[in-house]
Coordinates of N, CA and C in Angstrom, one line a residue:
X1 N 3.2 -15.8 2.7 CA 3.5 -15.3 1.5 C 3.9 -13.8 1.7
X2 N 4.9 -13.3 0.9 CA 5.3 -11.9 1.0 C 5.4 -11.3 -0.4
X3 N 4.9 -10.1 -0.5 CA 4.9 -9.4 -1.8 C 5.3 -7.9 -1.5
X4 N 6.3 -7.4 -2.2 CA 6.7 -6.0 -2.0 C 6.8 -5.4 -3.4
X5 N 6.3 -4.2 -3.6 CA 6.4 -3.5 -4.8 C 7.2 -2.2 -4.6
X6 N 8.1 -1.8 -5.6 CA 9.0 -0.7 -5.5 C 8.7 0.2 -6.6
X7 N 8.5 1.5 -6.4 CA 8.1 2.5 -7.4 C 9.1 3.6 -7.4
X8 N 9.7 4.0 -8.6 CA 10.6 5.1 -8.7 C 10.1 6.0 -9.9
X9 N 10.7 7.1 -10.0 CA 10.3 8.0 -11.1 C 11.4 8.8 -11.6
X10 N 11.3 9.3 -12.9 CA 12.3 10.3 -13.4 C 12.0 11.6 -12.7
X11 N 12.9 12.6 -12.9 CA 12.8 13.9 -12.3 C 12.0 14.8 -13.3
X12 N 10.7 14.4 -13.5 CA 9.8 15.2 -14.4 C 8.5 15.4 -13.7
X13 N 7.7 16.4 -14.1 CA 6.4 16.6 -13.6 C 5.5 15.5 -14.0
X14 N 4.8 14.9 -13.0 CA 3.9 13.8 -13.4 C 2.9 13.4 -12.3
X15 N 2.2 12.4 -12.6 CA 1.1 11.9 -11.8 C 1.2 10.4 -11.7
X16 N 1.0 9.8 -10.5 CA 1.0 8.4 -10.3 C -0.2 8.0 -9.5
X17 N -0.9 7.0 -9.9 CA -2.1 6.5 -9.1 C -2.1 5.0 -9.2
X18 N -2.3 4.4 -8.0 CA -2.4 2.9 -8.0 C -3.5 2.5 -7.1
X19 N -4.0 1.3 -7.4 CA -5.0 0.7 -6.6 C -4.6 -0.8 -6.5
X20 N -4.5 -1.3 -5.3 CA -4.2 -2.7 -5.0 C -5.3 -3.3 -4.2
X21 N -5.8 -4.4 -4.7 CA -6.9 -5.1 -4.0 C -6.4 -6.5 -3.6
X22 N -6.6 -6.7 -2.3 CA -6.1 -8.0 -1.7 C -7.3 -8.8 -1.2
X23 N -7.4 -10.0 -1.6 CA -8.4 -10.9 -1.1 C -7.8 -12.1 -0.4
X24 N -8.0 -12.2 0.9 CA -7.4 -13.3 1.7 C -8.5 -14.3 2.0
X25 N -8.2 -15.6 1.7 CA -9.1 -16.6 2.0 C -9.0 -17.0 3.5
X26 N -9.8 -17.9 4.0 CA -9.8 -18.3 5.4 C -8.5 -18.9 5.7
X27 N -7.9 -18.4 6.9 CA -6.6 -18.9 7.4 C -5.4 -18.5 6.6
X28 N -5.6 -17.6 5.6 CA -4.5 -17.2 4.8 C -3.7 -16.1 5.5
X29 N -2.4 -15.9 5.1 CA -1.5 -14.9 5.6 C -0.7 -14.2 4.5
X30 N -0.6 -12.9 4.6 CA 0.2 -12.2 3.6 C 0.9 -11.0 4.3
X31 N 2.1 -10.7 3.8 CA 2.9 -9.5 4.1 C 3.0 -8.7 2.8
X32 N 2.4 -7.6 2.8 CA 2.3 -6.7 1.6 C 3.1 -5.4 1.9
X33 N 4.0 -5.0 1.0 CA 4.7 -3.8 1.2 C 4.7 -2.9 -0.1
X34 N 4.7 -1.6 0.1 CA 4.8 -0.7 -1.0 C 5.8 0.4 -0.7
X35 N 6.9 0.5 -1.5 CA 7.9 1.4 -1.3 C 7.9 2.4 -2.5
X36 N 7.8 3.7 -2.2 CA 7.8 4.7 -3.2 C 9.0 5.7 -3.0
X37 N 9.8 5.8 -4.1 CA 10.9 6.7 -4.1 C 10.7 7.6 -5.3
X38 N 9.9 8.6 -5.2 CA 9.5 9.4 -6.3 C 10.1 10.8 -6.4
X39 N 10.2 11.3 -7.6 CA 10.6 12.7 -7.8 C 9.8 13.7 -7.0
X40 N 10.3 14.8 -6.6 CA 9.6 15.8 -5.9 C 8.6 16.6 -6.8
X41 N 8.5 16.1 -8.1 CA 7.6 16.7 -9.0 C 6.4 15.8 -9.3
X42 N 6.2 14.7 -8.6 CA 5.2 13.7 -8.8 C 4.1 13.9 -7.8
X43 N 2.8 13.9 -8.3 CA 1.7 13.8 -7.5 C 1.4 12.3 -7.3
X44 N 1.3 11.8 -6.1 CA 1.2 10.3 -5.9 C -0.1 10.0 -5.1
X45 N -0.9 9.1 -5.6 CA -2.1 8.7 -4.9 C -2.1 7.1 -4.9
X46 N -2.2 6.5 -3.7 CA -2.1 5.1 -3.6 C -3.3 4.6 -2.7
X47 N -4.0 3.6 -3.2 CA -5.1 3.0 -2.4 C -4.8 1.5 -2.3
X48 N -5.0 1.0 -1.1 CA -4.9 -0.5 -0.8 C -6.2 -0.9 -0.2
X49 N -6.9 -1.9 -0.8 CA -8.1 -2.4 -0.2 C -8.0 -3.9 0.0
X50 N -8.4 -4.3 1.2 CA -8.3 -5.7 1.6 C -9.6 -6.2 2.1
X51 N -10.0 -7.4 1.6 CA -11.1 -8.2 2.1 C -10.6 -9.5 2.7
X52 N -10.8 -9.7 4.0 CA -10.2 -10.8 4.6 C -11.3 -11.8 5.2
X53 N -11.1 -13.0 4.9 CA -12.0 -14.0 5.4 C -11.6 -14.4 6.8
X54 N -12.3 -15.3 7.4 CA -12.2 -15.7 8.8 C -10.7 -16.2 9.1
X55 N -10.2 -15.7 10.2 CA -8.9 -16.0 10.7 C -7.7 -15.8 9.8
X56 N -7.9 -14.8 8.8 CA -6.8 -14.5 8.0 C -5.9 -13.4 8.6
X57 N -4.7 -13.2 8.1 CA -3.8 -12.2 8.7 C -3.1 -11.4 7.6
X58 N -3.1 -10.1 7.7 CA -2.4 -9.2 6.7 C -1.5 -8.2 7.5
X59 N -0.3 -8.2 7.1 CA 0.7 -7.2 7.5 C 0.9 -6.3 6.3
X60 N 0.6 -5.0 6.4 CA 0.7 -4.1 5.3 C 1.5 -2.9 5.7
X61 N 2.6 -2.6 4.9 CA 3.4 -1.5 5.2 C 3.6 -0.6 3.9
X62 N 3.7 0.7 4.1 CA 4.0 1.6 3.1 C 5.1 2.6 3.5
X63 N 6.0 2.8 2.6 CA 7.1 3.7 2.8 C 7.2 4.7 1.7
X64 N 7.1 6.0 1.9 CA 7.0 7.0 0.9 C 8.2 8.0 1.1
X65 N 9.0 8.2 0.0 CA 10.1 9.1 0.0 C 9.9 10.0 -1.1
X66 N 9.9 11.3 -0.9 CA 9.8 12.3 -2.0 C 8.3 12.5 -2.3
X67 N 8.1 12.9 -3.5 CA 6.8 13.3 -4.2 C 6.4 14.7 -3.8
X68 N 5.7 15.4 -4.7 CA 5.2 16.7 -4.4 C 4.0 16.6 -3.5
X69 N 3.2 15.6 -3.7 CA 2.0 15.4 -2.9 C 1.8 13.9 -2.8
X70 N 1.6 13.4 -1.6 CA 1.5 11.9 -1.4 C 0.2 11.6 -0.6
X71 N -0.7 10.7 -1.1 CA -1.9 10.3 -0.3 C -2.0 8.8 -0.4
X72 N -2.0 8.2 0.8 CA -2.1 6.8 0.9 C -3.4 6.5 1.7
X73 N -4.2 5.6 1.1 CA -5.4 5.2 1.8 C -5.4 3.7 1.9
X74 N -5.7 3.2 3.1 CA -5.8 1.7 3.4 C -7.1 1.4 3.9
X75 N -7.8 0.4 3.3 CA -9.1 0.0 3.8 C -9.1 -1.5 4.0
X76 N -9.7 -2.0 5.1 CA -9.8 -3.4 5.3 C -11.2 -3.8 5.8
X77 N -11.7 -4.9 5.2 CA -13.0 -5.5 5.7 C -12.6 -6.8 6.3
X78 N -12.9 -6.9 7.6 CA -12.4 -8.1 8.4 C -13.6 -9.0 8.8
X79 N -13.5 -10.3 8.5 CA -14.4 -11.3 9.0 C -14.0 -11.7 10.4
X80 N -14.7 -12.6 11.0 CA -14.5 -13.1 12.4 C -13.1 -13.6 12.5
X81 N -12.3 -13.1 13.5 CA -11.0 -13.6 13.8 C -9.9 -13.1 12.9
X82 N -10.2 -12.3 11.8 CA -9.2 -11.7 10.9 C -8.5 -10.6 11.6
X83 N -7.2 -10.4 11.1 CA -6.3 -9.4 11.8 C -5.6 -8.7 10.7
X84 N -5.4 -7.3 10.9 CA -4.6 -6.5 10.0 C -3.7 -5.6 10.8
X85 N -2.5 -5.5 10.4 CA -1.5 -4.5 10.9 C -1.1 -3.6 9.8
X86 N -1.3 -2.3 10.0 CA -0.9 -1.3 9.0 C 0.2 -0.5 9.6
X87 N 1.2 -0.3 8.8 CA 2.4 0.5 9.2 C 2.8 1.4 8.1
X88 N 3.0 2.7 8.3 CA 3.4 3.6 7.2 C 4.4 4.6 7.7
X89 N 5.3 5.0 6.8 CA 6.3 6.0 7.1 C 6.4 6.8 5.9
X90 N 6.5 8.2 6.1 CA 6.7 9.1 5.0 C 7.7 10.2 5.3
X91 N 8.6 10.5 4.4 CA 9.6 11.5 4.5 C 9.4 12.5 3.4
X92 N 9.3 13.8 3.8 CA 9.1 14.9 2.9 C 9.8 16.1 3.4
X93 N 9.9 17.1 2.5 CA 10.3 18.4 3.0 C 9.3 19.4 2.5

């Protein structure tokens, strides 16, 4: 299963905060992505939390473009044989 979310913003002063919780059952697999293309006037805070049962697999990626301030936190709780791959890229000036 694959799920990707895409976030954009107007060119106005603002704040964005999101929390994503992922629960993977035994032997489940998920590719989750978050792409942010935000105004350089946006404060952005993003948290991804995953709880993974035995032998589950999560591929998690985050791509951030723009924003005044960007903070991404990724947390994973893994049971026996569970696997997570986290990949992130950010571009700013």
